[in-house]
Amino acid sequence: MSLRPAPFDLSLGEAKFEPAAALRLSQRLIQVGIALSSETDLKRLLELIVAQARELTCCDGASLFLREGDELRFFVVKRNEELRDLRLPLSPSSIVGYVVLTGESLNLPDVYQLPPNLPYAFNPQVDRQTGYRTRSLLTVPLRDPSGNILGALQLLNRLRPDRPAELAPNQVAEWSQPFSELEVQVAEALASQAAVAYQNVRLREELKSAHLETIFCLAQAAEYRDQDTAFHLKRMSHYSRIIAQELGLCSHEQELIFYASPLHDVGKIGIPDAILHKPGPLTPEERQIMNRHPEIGYEILSKSDSELMQKSALIALTHHEKFDGSGYPRGLKGEEIPLEGRIVALADVFDALASRRPYKAAWDLDEIFRFVESNSGSHFDPQVVAAFKCGRSEILEIYHRYQEPR
Ligand code: C2E
Ligand code: SIN
Ligand code: SIN
Ligand code: FE
């Protein structure tokens, strides 16, 4: 994705408007629309919008403002800078606040020459801090198809086509010219595509977090326990993802394991309370009943065709298998155990040992790391143990972040 100025110049085209240029432009907008609609990662989506807006309008910088309650979250790209994530109160007295609140585009040829008694004013603070000089400024609303305004796209300093190839920050204003009416339309078209794309990404993220909440509630209900279970599930799903990442699995696999792993014990819903909540050691008969939970979980989860549920079912079935073949329910050995099962086995036991249970006290961390090490190759896959050790600092960070309130 290039941040360089576009190979064609729109403002030239407007006076003697060429059909070929118009065709190139509409093809370009369609391509951008397709790229935007297939982007699922929010940060990359924002970068894409900003970069395309700069390129299509030949301007020096662009910022994207997203409405979040009474605030505007705000991403600026000036020249070669990275995206920065800032916040601003949403007020009609700023240019961008005015655009977001009224839905009107503002095309200002020179922000330092605004007539007095406008409802909005330019805030020169950022220019003062950075030594940059803003001159022409185009701000258009991000409007979704139902007319909601999700934020604004702001383009800074439309550059003259005859400018030198390299401009120092303090030279930019000199080579700045007003945005043309065509560029306003291009920016508005891009902004409405961006609004749809942004809304899709947000919806997808909301769906995923709703899904995760559902999983935690369901899994917690299965064990009928208090908050402890919810925290255990949060931690072990993070540990599982960290291990998957250290093993070099692709981001899709990492995400699947993250969402599938918290369901590993749903089969405990089929275990009588007297056994599940027994404060002491289990008798051999009770233990036999308890050891049915992987298969019960598999029965429950394998009914769905979804990739995620299939993964959950497999994890539920295999999370108590051991690398040397001494686990249950099948006594699978080594790589007969699916990798997800080997990963979750370690994540689950690590966290079970670190937690208090009705039948045992919490162990301290050094003791647990020694236990993991000494069971590498017997209970746990040595490769999974190695990945776990590589992720140690990230794992400890999660361990401390999700602790039950005492
Ligand atoms: P859990 O409490 O979530 O424990 C998961 C796994 O962590 C256990 O699988 C075991 O591999 C490991 N683990 C937990 N505590 C200890 C421990 O004190 N020492 C060692 N060496 N490993 C430990 P496992 O053994 O297959 O147990 C599966 C589930 O069965 C447990 O899940 C728990 O719900 C239940 N359970 C196991 N032992 C007892 C017990 O003595 N009393 C009761 N009431 N339940 C038990
Ligand atoms: C860039 O190199 O991306 C910046 C060029 C410009 O500011 O016009
Ligand atoms: C404004 O919209 O008021 C200016 C924000 C900026 O400095 O880019
Ligand atoms: Fe289990």
Coordinates of N, CA, C and O in Angstrom, one line a residue, residues 97-221:
G97 N -15.7 18.6 14.7 CA -16.9 18.4 15.5 C -18.2 19.0 14.8 O -19.2 18.4 14.8
Y98 N -18.0 20.1 14.1 CA -19.1 20.7 13.3 C -19.5 19.7 12.2 O -20.7 19.5 12.0
V99 N -18.6 19.1 11.5 CA -18.9 18.2 10.4 C -19.7 17.0 11.0 O -20.7 16.5 10.4
V100 N -19.2 16.4 12.1 CA -19.8 15.2 12.6 C -21.2 15.5 13.1 O -22.1 14.8 13.0
L101 N -21.4 16.7 13.8 CA -22.7 17.0 14.4 C -23.7 17.5 13.3 O -24.9 17.3 13.5
T102 N -23.2 18.1 12.3 CA -24.2 18.7 11.3 C -24.3 17.8 10.0 O -25.3 17.9 9.3
G103 N -23.3 17.0 9.8 CA -23.3 16.1 8.6 C -22.9 16.9 7.3 O -23.0 16.4 6.2
E104 N -22.5 18.1 7.5 CA -22.1 19.0 6.3 C -20.6 18.8 6.0 O -19.8 18.8 7.0
S105 N -20.2 18.8 4.8 CA -18.8 18.8 4.4 C -18.3 20.2 4.5 O -19.0 21.1 4.2
L106 N -17.1 20.4 4.9 CA -16.5 21.7 4.9 C -15.2 21.7 4.1 O -14.3 20.9 4.3
N107 N -15.2 22.5 3.0 CA -14.0 22.6 2.1 C -13.4 24.0 2.3 O -13.9 25.0 1.8
L108 N -12.4 24.0 3.1 CA -11.8 25.3 3.5 C -10.5 25.6 2.8 O -9.5 24.8 3.0
P109 N -10.4 26.6 2.0 CA -9.2 26.9 1.2 C -8.0 27.2 2.1 O -6.8 26.9 1.8
D110 N -8.2 28.0 3.2 CA -7.1 28.3 4.1 C -7.6 28.5 5.5 O -8.4 29.4 5.8
V111 N -7.2 27.6 6.3 CA -7.8 27.6 7.7 C -7.3 28.8 8.5 O -7.9 29.1 9.6
Y112 N -6.3 29.5 8.1 CA -5.8 30.6 8.8 C -6.5 31.9 8.4 O -6.2 33.0 8.9
Q113 N -7.3 31.8 7.3 CA -8.0 33.0 6.8 C -9.6 32.8 6.9 O -10.3 33.2 6.0
L114 N -10.0 32.1 8.0 CA -11.5 31.9 8.0 C -12.2 33.2 8.4 O -11.7 34.0 9.2
P115 N -13.3 33.5 7.7 CA -14.0 34.7 8.1 C -14.4 34.6 9.6 O -14.6 33.5 10.1
P116 N -14.6 35.7 10.3 CA -15.0 35.7 11.7 C -16.5 35.2 11.8 O -17.1 35.1 10.8
N117 N -16.9 35.1 13.0 CA -18.3 34.6 13.3 C -18.8 33.4 12.6 O -20.0 33.3 12.3
L118 N -17.9 32.5 12.3 CA -18.4 31.1 11.9 C -18.6 30.3 13.2 O -18.1 30.6 14.2
P119 N -19.5 29.3 13.1 CA -19.8 28.5 14.3 C -18.6 27.7 14.7 O -18.5 27.3 15.9
Y120 N -17.6 27.5 13.8 CA -16.4 26.7 14.1 C -15.2 27.5 14.0 O -15.2 28.5 13.3
A121 N -14.1 27.0 14.5 CA -12.8 27.6 14.3 C -11.7 26.6 14.2 O -11.9 25.5 14.6
F122 N -10.6 27.0 13.5 CA -9.5 26.1 13.4 C -8.7 26.1 14.7 O -8.4 27.2 15.2
N123 N -8.3 25.0 15.2 CA -7.4 24.9 16.3 C -6.0 24.8 15.9 O -5.6 23.7 15.4
P124 N -5.1 25.8 16.0 CA -3.8 25.8 15.5 C -2.8 25.1 16.4 O -1.6 25.0 16.1
Q125 N -3.3 24.5 17.5 CA -2.4 23.9 18.5 C -1.5 22.8 17.9 O -0.3 22.8 18.2
V126 N -2.1 21.9 17.1 CA -1.3 20.8 16.6 C -0.2 21.3 15.6 O 0.9 20.9 15.7
D127 N -0.6 22.3 14.8 CA 0.4 22.9 13.9 C 1.5 23.5 14.8 O 2.7 23.4 14.5
R128 N 1.2 24.2 15.8 CA 2.2 24.9 16.7 C 3.1 23.8 17.3 O 4.3 24.0 17.3
Q129 N 2.5 22.7 17.7 CA 3.4 21.7 18.4 C 4.3 21.0 17.4 O 5.4 20.6 17.7
T130 N 3.8 20.9 16.1 CA 4.6 20.0 15.2 C 5.4 20.8 14.2 O 6.2 20.3 13.5
G131 N 5.2 22.2 14.1 CA 5.9 23.0 13.2 C 5.3 22.8 11.8 O 5.9 23.3 10.8
Y132 N 4.2 22.1 11.7 CA 3.6 21.8 10.4 C 2.7 23.0 10.1 O 2.3 23.7 11.0
R133 N 2.3 23.3 8.9 CA 1.4 24.4 8.6 C 0.3 23.9 7.7 O 0.5 23.5 6.6
T134 N -0.9 23.8 8.3 CA -2.1 23.4 7.6 C -2.6 24.6 6.8 O -2.7 25.7 7.3
R135 N -3.0 24.4 5.6 CA -3.7 25.5 4.8 C -5.0 25.0 4.3 O -6.0 25.2 4.9
S136 N -5.0 24.3 3.2 CA -6.4 23.8 2.7 C -6.8 22.6 3.5 O -5.9 21.7 3.8
L137 N -8.0 22.5 3.9 CA -8.5 21.5 4.7 C -9.9 21.1 4.3 O -10.8 21.9 4.2
L138 N -10.0 19.8 3.9 CA -11.3 19.3 3.5 C -11.8 18.3 4.5 O -11.1 17.3 4.9
T139 N -13.0 18.5 5.1 CA -13.5 17.6 6.1 C -14.9 17.1 5.7 O -15.8 17.9 5.4
V140 N -15.0 15.7 5.5 CA -16.3 15.2 5.1 C -16.8 14.1 6.1 O -16.0 13.5 6.8
P141 N -18.1 14.0 6.3 CA -18.6 13.1 7.3 C -18.5 11.6 6.8 O -18.6 11.3 5.6
L142 N -18.4 10.7 7.8 CA -18.5 9.3 7.5 C -19.9 8.9 7.8 O -20.3 8.8 8.9
R143 N -20.7 8.7 6.7 CA -22.1 8.5 6.9 C -22.5 7.1 6.4 O -22.1 6.7 5.4
D144 N -23.2 6.4 7.3 CA -23.6 5.0 6.9 C -24.9 5.1 6.1 O -25.5 6.2 6.0
P145 N -25.3 4.0 5.4 CA -26.5 4.1 4.5 C -27.7 4.6 5.2 O -28.6 5.1 4.6
S146 N -27.9 4.4 6.6 CA -29.1 4.9 7.2 C -28.9 6.3 7.7 O -29.8 6.9 8.3
G147 N -27.8 6.9 7.3 CA -27.7 8.4 7.6 C -27.0 8.7 8.9 O -26.8 9.8 9.3
N148 N -26.6 7.6 9.7 CA -25.9 7.9 10.9 C -24.5 8.4 10.6 O -23.8 7.8 9.7
I149 N -24.0 9.3 11.4 CA -22.7 9.8 11.2 C -21.7 9.2 12.1 O -21.8 9.4 13.4
L150 N -20.8 8.4 11.6 CA -19.9 7.6 12.5 C -18.6 8.3 12.8 O -17.8 7.9 13.6
G151 N -18.3 9.4 12.0 CA -17.1 10.2 12.2 C -16.8 11.0 11.1 O -17.8 11.5 10.4
A152 N -15.6 11.4 10.8 CA -15.2 12.2 9.7 C -13.9 11.9 9.1 O -13.0 11.3 9.8
L153 N -13.7 12.2 7.9 CA -12.4 12.1 7.2 C -12.0 13.5 6.9 O -12.7 14.3 6.4
Q154 N -10.7 13.7 7.3 CA -10.2 15.1 7.1 C -8.9 15.0 6.2 O -8.0 14.3 6.6
L155 N -8.9 15.8 5.2 CA -7.7 15.8 4.3 C -7.0 17.2 4.4 O -7.7 18.2 4.4
L156 N -5.7 17.1 4.5 CA -4.9 18.3 4.8 C -4.0 18.7 3.6 O -3.3 17.8 3.1
N157 N -4.1 19.9 3.2 CA -3.1 20.5 2.2 C -3.1 19.7 0.9 O -2.3 18.9 0.6
R158 N -4.1 20.1 0.1 CA -4.1 19.6 -1.3 C -2.8 20.2 -2.0 O -2.6 21.4 -2.0
L159 N -2.0 19.3 -2.5 CA -0.7 19.8 -3.0 C -0.8 20.2 -4.5 O -1.4 19.5 -5.3
R160 N -0.1 21.3 -4.8 CA -0.1 21.8 -6.2 C 0.7 20.8 -7.0 O 1.7 20.3 -6.6
P161 N 0.2 20.5 -8.3 CA 0.9 19.5 -9.1 C 2.3 19.9 -9.5 O 3.2 19.1 -9.7
D162 N 2.6 21.2 -9.4 CA 4.0 21.7 -9.8 C 4.9 21.8 -8.7 O 6.0 22.4 -8.7
R163 N 4.6 21.1 -7.5 CA 5.4 21.2 -6.3 C 6.7 20.4 -6.6 O 6.8 19.5 -7.4
P164 N 7.8 20.8 -5.8 CA 9.0 20.0 -5.8 C 8.7 18.6 -5.3 O 7.7 18.4 -4.5
A165 N 9.5 17.6 -5.7 CA 9.3 16.2 -5.2 C 9.4 16.1 -3.7 O 8.6 15.3 -3.1
E166 N 10.3 16.8 -3.1 CA 10.5 16.7 -1.7 C 10.1 18.0 -1.0 O 10.6 19.1 -1.5
L167 N 9.2 18.0 0.0 CA 8.8 19.2 0.7 C 9.1 19.0 2.2 O 8.8 18.0 2.8
A168 N 9.8 20.0 2.8 CA 10.0 20.0 4.2 C 8.6 20.4 4.8 O 7.8 21.1 4.2
P169 N 8.4 20.0 6.1 CA 7.1 20.3 6.7 C 6.7 21.8 6.7 O 5.6 22.2 6.4
N170 N 7.7 22.7 6.8 CA 7.4 24.1 6.8 C 7.2 24.7 5.4 O 6.9 25.8 5.2
Q171 N 7.4 23.9 4.4 CA 7.2 24.3 3.0 C 5.9 23.9 2.5 O 5.5 24.4 1.4
V172 N 5.2 23.0 3.2 CA 4.0 22.4 2.6 C 2.9 23.4 2.3 O 2.3 23.4 1.2
A173 N 2.7 24.4 3.2 CA 1.6 25.3 3.1 C 1.8 26.2 1.8 O 0.8 26.5 1.1
E174 N 3.0 26.5 1.5 CA 3.3 27.2 0.3 C 2.8 26.6 -1.0 O 2.5 27.2 -1.9
W175 N 2.9 25.2 -1.0 CA 2.5 24.5 -2.2 C 1.1 23.9 -2.0 O 0.7 23.0 -2.8
S176 N 0.3 24.4 -1.1 CA -1.0 23.9 -0.8 C -2.0 24.7 -1.7 O -1.9 25.9 -1.8
Q177 N -3.0 24.0 -2.3 CA -4.0 24.7 -3.0 C -5.4 24.2 -2.5 O -5.5 23.2 -1.9
P178 N -6.5 25.0 -2.8 CA -7.8 24.5 -2.4 C -8.1 23.1 -3.0 O -7.7 22.8 -4.1
F179 N -9.0 22.4 -2.3 CA -9.5 21.1 -2.9 C -10.6 21.5 -3.9 O -11.4 22.5 -3.7
S180 N -10.7 20.8 -5.0 CA -11.7 21.1 -6.0 C -13.0 20.4 -5.6 O -13.1 19.5 -4.8
E181 N -14.1 20.8 -6.3 CA -15.4 20.3 -6.1 C -15.4 18.8 -6.4 O -16.0 18.0 -5.6
L182 N -14.7 18.4 -7.4 CA -14.6 16.9 -7.7 C -14.0 16.2 -6.6 O -14.4 15.1 -6.2
E183 N -12.9 16.8 -6.0 CA -12.3 16.1 -4.9 C -13.2 16.0 -3.7 O -13.1 15.0 -2.9
V184 N -14.0 17.0 -3.5 CA -15.0 16.9 -2.4 C -15.9 15.6 -2.6 O -16.1 14.8 -1.7
Q185 N -16.3 15.5 -3.9 CA -17.2 14.3 -4.2 C -16.5 13.0 -4.0 O -17.0 12.0 -3.5
V186 N -15.2 13.0 -4.4 CA -14.4 11.8 -4.3 C -14.3 11.4 -2.8 O -14.5 10.3 -2.4
A187 N -13.9 12.5 -2.0 CA -13.8 12.2 -0.6 C -15.1 11.8 0.1 O -15.1 10.9 0.9
E188 N -16.2 12.3 -0.4 CA -17.5 11.9 0.2 C -17.8 10.5 -0.2 O -18.3 9.7 0.6
A189 N -17.5 10.1 -1.4 CA -17.8 8.7 -1.9 C -16.9 7.7 -1.1 O -17.4 6.7 -0.6
L190 N -15.6 8.1 -0.9 CA -14.7 7.3 -0.1 C -15.2 7.2 1.3 O -15.2 6.1 1.9
A191 N -15.6 8.3 1.9 CA -16.0 8.3 3.3 C -17.3 7.4 3.5 O -17.4 6.8 4.5
S192 N -18.2 7.4 2.5 CA -19.4 6.5 2.7 C -19.0 5.1 2.6 O -19.5 4.2 3.3
Q193 N -18.1 4.8 1.7 CA -17.6 3.4 1.6 C -16.9 3.0 3.0 O -17.1 1.9 3.5
A194 N -16.1 3.9 3.4 CA -15.4 3.7 4.7 C -16.3 3.5 5.8 O -16.1 2.6 6.7
A195 N -17.4 4.2 5.8 CA -18.4 4.1 6.9 C -19.0 2.7 7.0 O -19.1 2.1 8.0
V196 N -19.3 2.2 5.8 CA -19.9 0.8 5.7 C -18.9 -0.2 6.2 O -19.2 -1.1 7.0
A197 N -17.7 0.0 5.7 CA -16.6 -1.0 6.0 C -16.3 -1.0 7.5 O -16.2 -2.0 8.2
Y198 N -16.3 0.2 8.1 CA -16.0 0.4 9.5 C -17.2 -0.3 10.3 O -16.9 -1.0 11.3
Q199 N -18.4 0.0 9.9 CA -19.5 -0.6 10.6 C -19.5 -2.1 10.6 O -19.8 -2.8 11.6
N200 N -19.1 -2.7 9.4 CA -19.0 -4.1 9.3 C -18.0 -4.7 10.3 O -18.2 -5.7 10.9
V201 N -16.8 -4.1 10.3 CA -15.8 -4.5 11.2 C -16.2 -4.5 12.6 O -16.0 -5.4 13.4
R202 N -16.9 -3.3 13.0 CA -17.4 -3.2 14.3 C -18.4 -4.2 14.7 O -18.4 -4.8 15.8
L203 N -19.3 -4.5 13.8 CA -20.3 -5.5 14.0 C -19.7 -6.9 14.2 O -20.1 -7.6 15.1
R204 N -18.7 -7.2 13.4 CA -18.1 -8.4 13.5 C -17.4 -8.6 14.9 O -17.4 -9.6 15.5
E205 N -16.8 -7.5 15.3 CA -16.1 -7.5 16.6 C -17.1 -7.7 17.7 O -16.9 -8.4 18.7
E206 N -18.3 -7.0 17.6 CA -19.3 -7.1 18.6 C -19.8 -8.5 18.7 O -20.1 -9.1 19.7
L207 N -20.1 -9.1 17.5 CA -20.5 -10.5 17.4 C -19.6 -11.4 18.1 O -20.0 -12.3 18.8
K208 N -18.3 -11.2 17.8 CA -17.3 -12.1 18.4 C -17.3 -12.0 19.9 O -17.2 -13.0 20.6
S209 N -17.4 -10.7 20.4 CA -17.3 -10.6 21.9 C -18.6 -11.2 22.5 O -18.6 -11.8 23.6
A210 N -19.8 -11.0 21.8 CA -21.0 -11.6 22.3 C -20.9 -13.1 22.3 O -21.3 -13.8 23.3
H211 N -20.3 -13.7 21.3 CA -20.0 -15.1 21.2 C -19.2 -15.6 22.4 O -19.5 -16.6 23.0
L212 N -18.1 -14.8 22.7 CA -17.2 -15.2 23.8 C -18.0 -15.1 25.1 O -17.8 -16.0 25.9
E213 N -18.8 -14.1 25.3 CA -19.6 -14.0 26.5 C -20.5 -15.2 26.7 O -20.6 -15.8 27.8
T214 N -21.1 -15.6 25.6 CA -22.0 -16.8 25.6 C -21.3 -18.0 26.0 O -21.7 -18.8 26.8
I215 N -20.1 -18.2 25.4 CA -19.3 -19.3 25.8 C -18.9 -19.4 27.3 O -19.1 -20.4 27.9
F216 N -18.5 -18.2 27.8 CA -18.1 -18.2 29.2 C -19.4 -18.5 30.1 O -19.3 -19.2 31.0
C217 N -20.5 -17.9 29.7 CA -21.7 -18.2 30.5 C -22.1 -19.6 30.5 O -22.4 -20.2 31.5
L218 N -22.1 -20.2 29.3 CA -22.4 -21.6 29.1 C -21.5 -22.5 29.9 O -21.9 -23.4 30.6
A219 N -20.2 -22.2 29.7 CA -19.2 -23.0 30.4 C -19.3 -22.9 31.9 O -19.1 -23.9 32.6
Q220 N -19.5 -21.7 32.3 CA -19.7 -21.4 33.8 C -20.9 -22.2 34.3 O -20.8 -22.8 35.4
A221 N -22.0 -22.1 33.5 CA -23.2 -22.8 34.0 C -22.9 -24.3 34.1 O -23.4 -25.0 35.0

